[in-house]
């Protein structure tokens, strides 16, 4: 495991503090000419995404975090576990629903996702920014109402509930932004 | 930055260099050149120099790995400031000298820092702190068309922006001031290091306020932060350093001293710097014996010296946000 000393601190560094992996999202170097250097860091946990501020003095160190990200296919959900398969070596990774978090509501079998591992344990999954999912249930569509500003809740095949325009019907395919959970447009049924 | 504005900035940087040279030339200063690389350096508590290692051509070819081996005992050092050699010239009898050169400090990279930077350094025999401050103020007005600088003591600046007396506040008061002002203390900052707490408050809450309405010169630093400056006792009986710094728009631009001329006292300070470096787990640095010998005989005259970060001054004159916008190339370009 590598040790980073303060003069190696920079934006983008992955470090760990008390077993928690962090991404250094900001690093501000301050130094009065004759005084000790201060390294003001913003660190985002790679587990929950919360940001903490920490200041270090010249000569202090942080441990590197063995973090990797790769493309993996979501295979299936078994009980509380999501199962993924890494695309290049077919290795399988299991992840709890808690670790998958909000991303889980957009995951559909065979979808290519970005999986992040820390010490080879999956800690986060990111679905594609845009996915096409089938509407499983919504109130019947108001025929002729093409306005997109009148919305209603729609339940998608993966379990996600989103707001979609009133003209949407059960069985429609919708393109959704997974980062915001927002409806983008109606789409064609994706070819398998 | 577009190409045309980059060229325009570099032209204006060159004009600023010319104006500075004109300032010193008109006042009878001699422009000198001193080594960038030397076996001696000034040991500083918080400045890490670059050591220079000669690669032995006989062994360099043997394994690629040997070249990346850390240099354990550098024979030469890149100078972190030209002051060592400037003082040697003063001891030789030069009355007023300046130079515009490069200096090197390891690990300094940020909005206001680059490991290699341009420094303007000057010294004049006969000067004390008052004359040193006056000259710095005149230079700033000349080169940057700045209004006259205001003078604020270190004690006044801390009273105003940190609400404490920096010469007497104890650890508890310093820590309390940091809490009250919302300053996050660094990991593992010990109660014992009073100067580090002062440094934290200076960097976090005092410096950003300095020079807001024009250049501001801070003087009479605590004697424990005197570096190479002479010490004295101020009107309130505090032991203070005759050290002064120029700030403008919250940015530290220059550091000056009424020079300590006592070789034995300076040697004791260097030994103390090395003791503290060792306590921090950092290597001790060689003492500048040649300078110390010259200070014993023929001796350093009463004098004041000052160093100015040229890239920062250029940044302010150009209205840039970071020194990299005022420099030709920075590390990593």
Coordinates of C-alpha atoms in Angstrom, one line a residue:
Chain A
X1 CA 0.0 0.0 0.0
X2 CA 1.4 3.4 -1.0
X3 CA 1.7 6.3 1.4
X4 CA 1.2 9.8 0.1
X5 CA 3.0 12.6 1.9
X6 CA 1.5 16.1 1.8
X7 CA 3.6 17.2 -1.2
X8 CA 1.9 14.5 -3.3
X9 CA -1.6 15.6 -2.3
X10 CA -3.6 16.6 -5.3
X11 CA -7.1 16.6 -6.7
X12 CA -8.2 13.1 -7.7
X13 CA -6.1 11.2 -5.2
X14 CA -7.7 8.2 -3.6
X15 CA -6.9 7.8 0.0
X16 CA -8.2 5.9 3.1
X17 CA -8.7 7.1 6.6
X18 CA -9.6 4.6 9.3
X19 CA -10.6 2.1 6.7
X20 CA -12.9 4.4 4.7
X21 CA -11.9 5.2 1.1
X22 CA -12.0 8.9 0.1
X23 CA -11.5 10.8 -3.1
X24 CA -9.7 14.1 -2.8
X25 CA -12.0 16.4 -4.7
X26 CA -10.2 19.7 -3.8
X27 CA -6.8 20.6 -2.5
X28 CA -5.8 24.1 -1.5
X29 CA -2.2 24.8 -0.6
X30 CA -1.6 27.7 1.8
X31 CA 1.7 28.8 3.1
X32 CA 2.8 32.0 4.7
X33 CA 6.4 32.4 3.6
X34 CA 8.1 31.5 6.9
X35 CA 5.3 29.4 8.3
X36 CA 4.4 25.8 8.0
X37 CA 2.4 24.8 4.9
X38 CA -1.2 23.9 5.2
X39 CA -3.0 21.6 2.9
X40 CA -6.8 22.2 3.0
X41 CA -8.5 19.1 1.5
X42 CA -12.1 18.3 0.6
X43 CA -12.5 14.5 0.8
X44 CA -15.6 12.7 -0.5
X45 CA -16.2 9.3 0.9
X46 CA -16.5 6.7 -1.9
X47 CA -19.0 4.8 0.3
X48 CA -21.8 7.4 0.9
X49 CA -20.7 10.4 -1.1
X50 CA -20.6 12.7 1.9
X51 CA -17.8 15.4 1.8
X52 CA -15.5 16.1 4.8
X53 CA -13.0 19.0 5.2
X54 CA -9.6 18.2 6.6
X55 CA -6.5 20.3 7.0
X56 CA -3.0 18.7 7.0
X57 CA 0.4 20.2 7.8
X58 CA 3.5 19.6 5.7
X59 CA 5.1 16.2 6.4
X60 CA 1.9 14.4 7.3
X61 CA 0.8 11.3 5.3
X62 CA -2.3 9.5 4.1
X63 CA -2.6 5.9 3.0
X64 CA -3.6 5.2 -0.6
X65 CA -6.9 3.4 -1.2
X66 CA -6.8 0.4 -3.5
X67 CA -9.8 1.5 -5.5
X68 CA -10.7 0.4 -9.0
X69 CA -13.6 0.9 -11.4
X70 CA -14.6 -1.4 -14.2
X71 CA -17.6 -2.3 -16.4
X72 CA -19.7 -5.1 -15.2
X73 CA -23.0 -6.6 -16.3
X74 CA -25.8 -6.7 -13.8
X75 CA -26.8 -10.4 -13.8
X76 CA -29.7 -10.8 -11.3
X77 CA -30.9 -10.1 -7.8
X78 CA -31.0 -12.9 -5.3
X79 CA -32.7 -12.0 -2.1
X80 CA -31.0 -8.9 -0.8
X81 CA -27.9 -9.4 -3.0
X82 CA -27.2 -7.9 -6.5
X83 CA -24.9 -10.0 -8.6
X84 CA -22.6 -8.5 -11.2
X85 CA -20.1 -10.0 -13.7
X86 CA -17.0 -8.1 -14.7
X87 CA -16.9 -7.9 -18.5
X88 CA -13.3 -8.6 -19.1
X89 CA -12.7 -11.6 -16.9
X90 CA -16.3 -12.8 -16.1
X91 CA -15.5 -12.7 -12.3
X92 CA -18.7 -12.3 -10.3
X93 CA -19.2 -9.7 -7.6
X94 CA -22.0 -9.6 -5.0
X95 CA -23.3 -6.4 -3.6
X96 CA -25.8 -5.8 -0.8
X97 CA -28.9 -3.7 -1.6
X98 CA -27.7 -1.2 1.0
X99 CA -24.4 -0.8 -0.9
X100 CA -26.2 -0.6 -4.2
X101 CA -28.4 2.1 -2.8
X102 CA -30.5 4.3 -5.0
X103 CA -28.9 2.9 -8.2
X104 CA -30.8 -0.4 -7.6
X105 CA -34.1 1.0 -8.8
X106 CA -32.8 1.4 -12.3
X107 CA -30.9 -1.9 -12.6
X108 CA -32.2 -4.3 -15.2
X109 CA -30.7 -7.7 -16.1
X110 CA -27.8 -7.6 -18.6
X111 CA -27.3 -3.9 -18.1
X112 CA -23.7 -2.7 -18.3
X113 CA -22.8 -0.7 -15.2
X114 CA -19.7 0.8 -13.7
X115 CA -18.7 -1.0 -10.5
X116 CA -16.2 0.4 -8.0
X117 CA -14.3 -1.9 -5.7
X118 CA -12.2 -1.1 -2.6
X119 CA -9.8 -3.9 -1.7
X120 CA -11.6 -5.9 -4.3
X121 CA -15.0 -5.5 -2.5
X122 CA -17.7 -3.7 -4.5
X123 CA -18.6 -0.4 -2.8
X124 CA -20.6 1.4 -5.5
X125 CA -22.4 0.9 -8.8
X126 CA -23.3 3.4 -11.4
X127 CA -25.9 2.5 -14.1
X128 CA -25.6 4.1 -17.5
X129 CA -26.7 7.8 -17.5
X130 CA -29.6 7.0 -19.7
X131 CA -31.6 3.8 -19.6
X132 CA -34.8 2.6 -21.5
X133 CA -37.3 0.9 -19.2
X134 CA -40.8 -0.4 -19.6
X135 CA -43.8 1.2 -17.7
X136 CA -45.2 -1.5 -15.5
X137 CA -48.1 0.6 -14.1
X138 CA -49.6 4.0 -14.3
X139 CA -53.0 5.6 -14.5
X140 CA -54.5 5.4 -18.0
X141 CA -53.1 7.9 -20.5
X142 CA -55.2 11.0 -21.3
X143 CA -55.6 10.6 -25.1
X144 CA -54.7 13.7 -27.0
X145 CA -53.0 15.4 -24.1
X146 CA -49.5 15.9 -25.5
X147 CA -48.4 18.4 -22.9
X148 CA -45.3 17.3 -21.1
X149 CA -45.8 19.6 -18.2
X150 CA -48.7 17.6 -16.8
X151 CA -47.1 14.6 -15.0
X152 CA -48.2 11.5 -13.2
X153 CA -46.4 8.8 -11.3
X154 CA -45.3 5.8 -13.3
X155 CA -43.8 2.6 -11.9
X156 CA -41.1 1.1 -14.1
X157 CA -40.2 -2.6 -14.6
X158 CA -37.2 -2.3 -12.3
X159 CA -39.3 -0.9 -9.5
X160 CA -38.4 2.8 -9.9
X161 CA -41.2 5.3 -9.6
X162 CA -40.8 8.4 -11.8
X163 CA -42.9 11.3 -12.9
X164 CA -43.9 11.0 -16.6
X165 CA -46.2 13.1 -18.9
X166 CA -49.9 12.3 -18.7
X167 CA -50.0 10.6 -22.2
X168 CA -47.8 7.7 -21.1
X169 CA -49.4 4.3 -20.9
X170 CA -48.7 0.9 -19.4
X171 CA -46.3 -1.0 -21.7
X172 CA -44.6 2.2 -23.1
X173 CA -40.8 2.4 -23.1
X174 CA -39.3 5.4 -21.5
X175 CA -35.8 6.9 -21.6
X176 CA -34.8 8.0 -18.1
X177 CA -31.9 9.9 -16.7
X178 CA -30.6 7.7 -13.8
X179 CA -28.7 10.6 -12.2
X180 CA -31.8 12.7 -11.7
X181 CA -34.5 10.0 -12.0
X182 CA -36.2 12.2 -14.6
X183 CA -38.2 11.2 -17.6
X184 CA -36.5 12.2 -20.9
X185 CA -38.7 10.9 -23.7
X186 CA -40.7 7.9 -25.0
X187 CA -38.5 5.4 -26.7
X188 CA -38.7 2.3 -28.9
X189 CA -38.5 -1.1 -27.3
X190 CA -34.8 -1.8 -27.1
X191 CA -33.6 -4.7 -29.2
X192 CA -32.3 -7.6 -27.1
Chain B
X1 CA -6.3 31.5 -21.8
X2 CA -6.2 32.4 -25.5
X3 CA -2.9 32.7 -27.3
X4 CA -3.2 36.5 -27.8
X5 CA -4.0 37.1 -24.1
X6 CA -1.1 34.9 -23.0
X7 CA 1.3 36.8 -25.3
X8 CA -0.1 40.1 -24.0
X9 CA 0.4 39.0 -20.4
X10 CA 3.9 37.8 -21.0
X11 CA 4.7 41.2 -22.7
X12 CA 3.3 43.0 -19.7
X13 CA 5.3 40.8 -17.4
X14 CA 8.5 41.8 -19.3
X15 CA 7.6 45.5 -18.9
X16 CA 7.2 45.0 -15.2
X17 CA 10.7 43.4 -15.0
X18 CA 12.1 46.4 -16.8
X19 CA 10.4 48.9 -14.5
X20 CA 11.8 47.1 -11.5
X21 CA 15.4 47.2 -12.9
X22 CA 14.9 50.9 -13.6
X23 CA 13.8 51.5 -10.0
X24 CA 17.0 50.0 -8.6
X25 CA 19.3 51.3 -11.3
X26 CA 18.1 54.9 -10.7
X27 CA 18.9 54.5 -7.0
X28 CA 22.5 53.3 -7.6
X29 CA 21.9 49.6 -6.9
X30 CA 24.3 47.2 -8.7
X31 CA 22.6 44.3 -10.3
X32 CA 24.4 41.1 -9.2
X33 CA 24.2 37.5 -10.2
X34 CA 24.8 34.7 -7.6
X35 CA 24.8 30.9 -7.8
X36 CA 21.5 29.1 -8.2
X37 CA 23.3 26.0 -7.0
X38 CA 25.7 25.9 -4.1
X39 CA 27.0 23.5 -1.4
X40 CA 25.6 25.9 1.2
X41 CA 22.0 27.0 1.9
X42 CA 20.2 28.9 4.6
X43 CA 18.5 26.3 6.8
X44 CA 14.9 27.1 7.2
X45 CA 12.3 25.4 9.4
X46 CA 9.5 25.4 6.8
X47 CA 11.3 25.5 3.5
X48 CA 12.4 22.3 1.9
X49 CA 15.2 22.8 -0.6
X50 CA 16.0 20.6 -3.7
X51 CA 19.2 18.7 -3.4
X52 CA 21.2 18.3 -6.6
X53 CA 22.9 15.0 -7.3
X54 CA 25.5 14.5 -9.9
X55 CA 24.9 11.3 -11.8
X56 CA 28.1 9.4 -12.1
X57 CA 28.4 8.4 -15.7
X58 CA 30.2 5.2 -14.8
X59 CA 27.3 3.9 -12.7
X60 CA 24.5 5.6 -14.5
X61 CA 24.4 3.1 -17.3
X62 CA 24.4 0.1 -15.0
X63 CA 20.8 0.1 -14.0
X64 CA 17.9 2.3 -14.8
X65 CA 16.8 2.0 -11.2
X66 CA 19.8 3.7 -9.7
X67 CA 18.9 7.0 -11.2
X68 CA 15.6 7.1 -9.4
X69 CA 17.3 6.4 -6.0
X70 CA 16.7 9.3 -3.7
X71 CA 19.7 11.5 -3.3
X72 CA 20.7 10.9 0.3
X73 CA 23.5 13.4 0.7
X74 CA 23.3 16.1 -1.9
X75 CA 26.6 17.8 -2.7
X76 CA 24.8 20.9 -3.9
X77 CA 21.5 22.6 -3.2
X78 CA 19.3 24.8 -5.4
X79 CA 18.9 28.0 -3.6
X80 CA 15.6 28.7 -2.0
X81 CA 16.5 32.5 -2.0
X82 CA 19.6 34.3 -3.1
X83 CA 20.0 36.0 0.3
X84 CA 23.0 33.9 1.4
X85 CA 25.2 35.1 -1.4
X86 CA 23.7 38.6 -1.2
X87 CA 24.8 38.9 2.4
X88 CA 28.3 37.6 1.5
X89 CA 28.5 40.4 -1.1
X90 CA 27.5 43.0 1.6
X91 CA 30.2 41.7 3.9
X92 CA 32.7 42.2 1.0
X93 CA 31.7 45.8 0.9
X94 CA 29.0 46.2 -1.7
X95 CA 26.7 49.0 -0.5
X96 CA 23.5 48.5 -2.5
X97 CA 22.8 45.4 -4.6
X98 CA 19.8 43.7 -6.2
X99 CA 19.1 40.8 -8.4
X100 CA 16.2 39.2 -10.2
X101 CA 16.7 35.5 -10.3
X102 CA 15.1 32.1 -9.8
X103 CA 14.6 30.3 -6.5
X104 CA 13.4 26.8 -5.8
X105 CA 11.3 25.4 -3.0
X106 CA 10.1 21.8 -2.9
X107 CA 6.5 20.9 -2.6
X108 CA 5.1 24.3 -3.2
X109 CA 2.4 24.2 -5.8
X110 CA -0.9 26.1 -5.7
X111 CA -2.6 29.2 -6.8
X112 CA 0.2 31.3 -5.4
X113 CA 3.1 28.8 -5.5
X114 CA 5.3 27.1 -8.0
X115 CA 8.4 25.1 -7.0
X116 CA 10.5 27.3 -9.3
X117 CA 9.7 31.0 -9.2
X118 CA 11.2 34.4 -9.9
X119 CA 12.4 36.4 -6.9
X120 CA 13.6 40.0 -6.7
X121 CA 16.1 40.4 -3.8
X122 CA 17.8 43.5 -2.7
X123 CA 20.0 44.7 0.2
X124 CA 21.4 48.0 1.2
X125 CA 24.1 48.7 3.8
X126 CA 23.3 51.4 6.3
X127 CA 19.5 50.7 6.4
X128 CA 17.5 49.6 9.4
X129 CA 13.9 48.4 9.4
X130 CA 12.4 51.9 8.8
X131 CA 14.5 52.5 5.7
X132 CA 13.8 48.9 4.5
X133 CA 10.1 49.5 4.8
X134 CA 10.4 52.9 3.0
X135 CA 12.2 51.4 0.1
X136 CA 9.7 48.5 -0.3
X137 CA 6.9 51.0 -0.3
X138 CA 8.6 53.1 -2.9
X139 CA 9.2 50.1 -5.1
X140 CA 5.6 49.0 -4.9
X141 CA 4.3 52.5 -5.9
X142 CA 6.8 52.7 -8.7
X143 CA 6.4 49.3 -10.2
X144 CA 2.7 48.6 -9.7
X145 CA 1.3 52.2 -9.6
X146 CA 0.1 51.4 -6.1
X147 CA -1.0 53.9 -3.4
X148 CA 1.3 54.4 -0.5
X149 CA 1.4 51.4 1.8
X150 CA -0.2 51.4 5.3
X151 CA 1.9 50.2 8.2
X152 CA 0.4 47.7 10.6
X153 CA 2.2 45.9 13.3
X154 CA 1.8 42.1 13.6
X155 CA 0.2 42.7 17.0
X156 CA -2.4 45.2 15.6
X157 CA -3.3 42.9 12.7
X158 CA -4.0 40.0 15.0
X159 CA -5.9 42.2 17.4
X160 CA -8.1 43.4 14.6
X161 CA -8.7 40.2 12.7
X162 CA -8.3 37.4 15.2
X163 CA -9.2 39.3 18.4
X164 CA -6.1 38.1 20.3
X165 CA -2.7 39.4 21.4
X166 CA -0.3 37.3 19.5
X167 CA 2.6 38.1 21.8
X168 CA 0.9 36.8 24.9
X169 CA -2.0 34.5 24.0
X170 CA -1.4 31.0 25.4
X171 CA -2.4 27.8 23.7
X172 CA -5.9 27.8 25.2
X173 CA -6.6 31.3 23.9
X174 CA -5.2 30.5 20.4
X175 CA -7.3 27.3 20.2
X176 CA -10.3 29.2 21.4
X177 CA -9.8 32.0 18.8
X178 CA -9.5 29.3 16.1
X179 CA -12.8 27.8 17.3
X180 CA -14.6 31.2 17.5
X181 CA -13.4 32.1 14.0
X182 CA -14.4 28.8 12.5
X183 CA -10.8 27.8 11.6
X184 CA -10.3 24.1 11.3
X185 CA -7.2 23.0 13.1
X186 CA -5.0 20.6 11.2
X187 CA -4.7 17.0 12.2
X188 CA -2.3 16.5 15.1
X189 CA -1.5 20.2 15.7
X190 CA 0.2 20.1 19.1
X191 CA -0.5 22.4 22.0
X192 CA 3.2 23.1 22.3
X193 CA 3.7 24.8 19.0
X194 CA 2.5 28.3 19.7
X195 CA 4.0 29.6 16.4
X196 CA 2.1 27.0 14.5
X197 CA -1.2 28.1 15.9
X198 CA -0.3 31.7 15.1
X199 CA 0.6 30.6 11.6
X200 CA -2.7 28.8 11.3
X201 CA -4.6 32.0 12.3
X202 CA -2.4 34.1 10.1
X203 CA -3.0 32.0 7.0
X204 CA -6.7 31.5 7.7
X205 CA -8.1 34.7 9.0
X206 CA -5.5 37.5 9.1
X207 CA -3.7 37.2 5.7
X208 CA -6.9 37.2 3.6
X209 CA -7.8 40.7 5.1
X210 CA -4.4 42.3 4.6
X211 CA -3.9 44.9 2.0
X212 CA -7.6 45.0 1.0
X213 CA -7.6 48.7 0.2
X214 CA -4.0 49.0 -0.9
X215 CA -0.5 47.6 0.0
X216 CA -0.1 47.0 3.7
X217 CA 3.2 46.3 5.4
X218 CA 3.2 44.2 8.5
X219 CA 6.1 44.5 10.9
X220 CA 7.4 43.4 14.3
X221 CA 6.8 39.7 14.1
X222 CA 7.2 37.7 17.3
X223 CA 10.8 37.2 18.1
X224 CA 10.3 33.4 17.8
X225 CA 9.6 34.0 14.1
X226 CA 12.5 36.3 13.4
X227 CA 14.3 34.0 10.9
X228 CA 17.4 36.1 9.9
X229 CA 16.1 39.4 11.3
X230 CA 17.5 41.4 14.2
X231 CA 15.3 41.6 17.3
X232 CA 14.2 44.5 19.4
X233 CA 11.7 45.4 22.1
X234 CA 8.6 47.3 20.9
X235 CA 6.8 50.1 22.8
X236 CA 4.7 47.7 24.8
X237 CA 7.8 45.7 25.9
X238 CA 7.2 42.7 23.6
X239 CA 10.3 41.1 22.2
X240 CA 9.8 41.4 18.4
X241 CA 11.7 40.7 15.2
X242 CA 12.6 43.6 12.9
X243 CA 11.0 41.7 10.1
X244 CA 8.4 43.2 7.7
X245 CA 6.1 41.8 5.0
X246 CA 4.2 43.4 2.2
X247 CA 0.6 42.3 1.6
X248 CA -1.8 43.3 -1.1
X249 CA -5.2 41.9 -1.8
X250 CA -4.6 39.3 0.9
X251 CA -1.5 38.1 -0.9
X252 CA 2.0 38.0 0.7
X253 CA 4.3 39.7 -1.8
X254 CA 7.6 40.4 0.0
X255 CA 9.5 39.6 3.2
X256 CA 12.3 41.9 4.6
X257 CA 14.6 42.1 7.5
X258 CA 16.7 44.5 9.3
X259 CA 19.5 42.0 9.2
X260 CA 20.9 40.2 12.2
X261 CA 24.6 40.9 12.0
X262 CA 25.7 38.8 15.1
X263 CA 27.3 35.6 13.6
X264 CA 27.1 33.7 16.9
X265 CA 23.4 34.5 17.4
X266 CA 22.7 33.5 13.8
X267 CA 24.5 30.2 14.3
X268 CA 22.4 29.5 17.4
X269 CA 19.3 30.1 15.3
X270 CA 20.4 27.7 12.6
X271 CA 21.2 25.0 15.2
X272 CA 17.8 25.5 16.7
X273 CA 16.2 25.2 13.2
X274 CA 18.0 21.9 12.7
X275 CA 17.0 20.7 16.1
X276 CA 13.3 21.4 15.3
X277 CA 13.6 19.8 11.8
X278 CA 15.0 16.7 13.4
X279 CA 12.2 16.6 15.9
X280 CA 9.8 16.7 13.0
X281 CA 11.6 13.8 11.3
X282 CA 13.1 16.0 8.6
X283 CA 16.8 16.0 7.7
X284 CA 19.1 18.6 9.3
X285 CA 20.6 21.0 6.7
X286 CA 24.2 22.0 6.5
X287 CA 25.1 25.3 8.1
X288 CA 26.3 28.1 5.8
X289 CA 29.8 28.3 7.3
X290 CA 31.2 30.6 4.6
X291 CA 28.5 33.2 5.4
X292 CA 29.0 32.8 9.1
X293 CA 32.7 33.2 8.7
X294 CA 32.3 36.3 6.6
X295 CA 29.9 37.7 9.3
X296 CA 32.6 37.2 11.9
X297 CA 35.2 38.9 9.7
X298 CA 35.0 41.3 7.9
X299 CA 31.5 41.3 9.3
X300 CA 28.0 42.2 7.9
X301 CA 27.3 45.9 8.0
X302 CA 24.1 47.3 9.4
X303 CA 21.7 46.6 6.6
X304 CA 18.2 45.8 5.5
X305 CA 17.3 43.2 2.8
X306 CA 14.1 42.2 1.2
X307 CA 12.8 39.6 -1.2
X308 CA 9.7 39.9 -3.4
X309 CA 7.8 37.2 -5.2
X310 CA 7.9 38.6 -8.7
X311 CA 5.3 36.2 -10.2
X312 CA 2.7 37.2 -7.5
X313 CA 3.3 40.9 -8.2
X314 CA 2.9 40.2 -11.9
X315 CA -0.3 38.3 -11.2
X316 CA -1.7 41.3 -9.3
X317 CA -0.6 43.9 -11.9
X318 CA -2.1 41.7 -14.7
X319 CA -5.3 41.2 -12.7
X320 CA -4.8 37.4 -13.0
X321 CA -6.3 34.9 -10.5
X322 CA -3.3 32.6 -10.2
X323 CA 0.4 32.9 -10.7
X324 CA 0.3 30.4 -13.5
X325 CA -1.5 33.0 -15.5
X326 CA 1.4 35.4 -15.0
X327 CA 4.2 32.9 -15.6
X328 CA 5.6 31.5 -18.9
X329 CA 5.4 27.9 -17.8
X330 CA 4.7 26.2 -14.5
X331 CA 5.5 22.8 -13.2
X332 CA 3.6 20.2 -15.2
X333 CA 3.0 22.4 -18.3

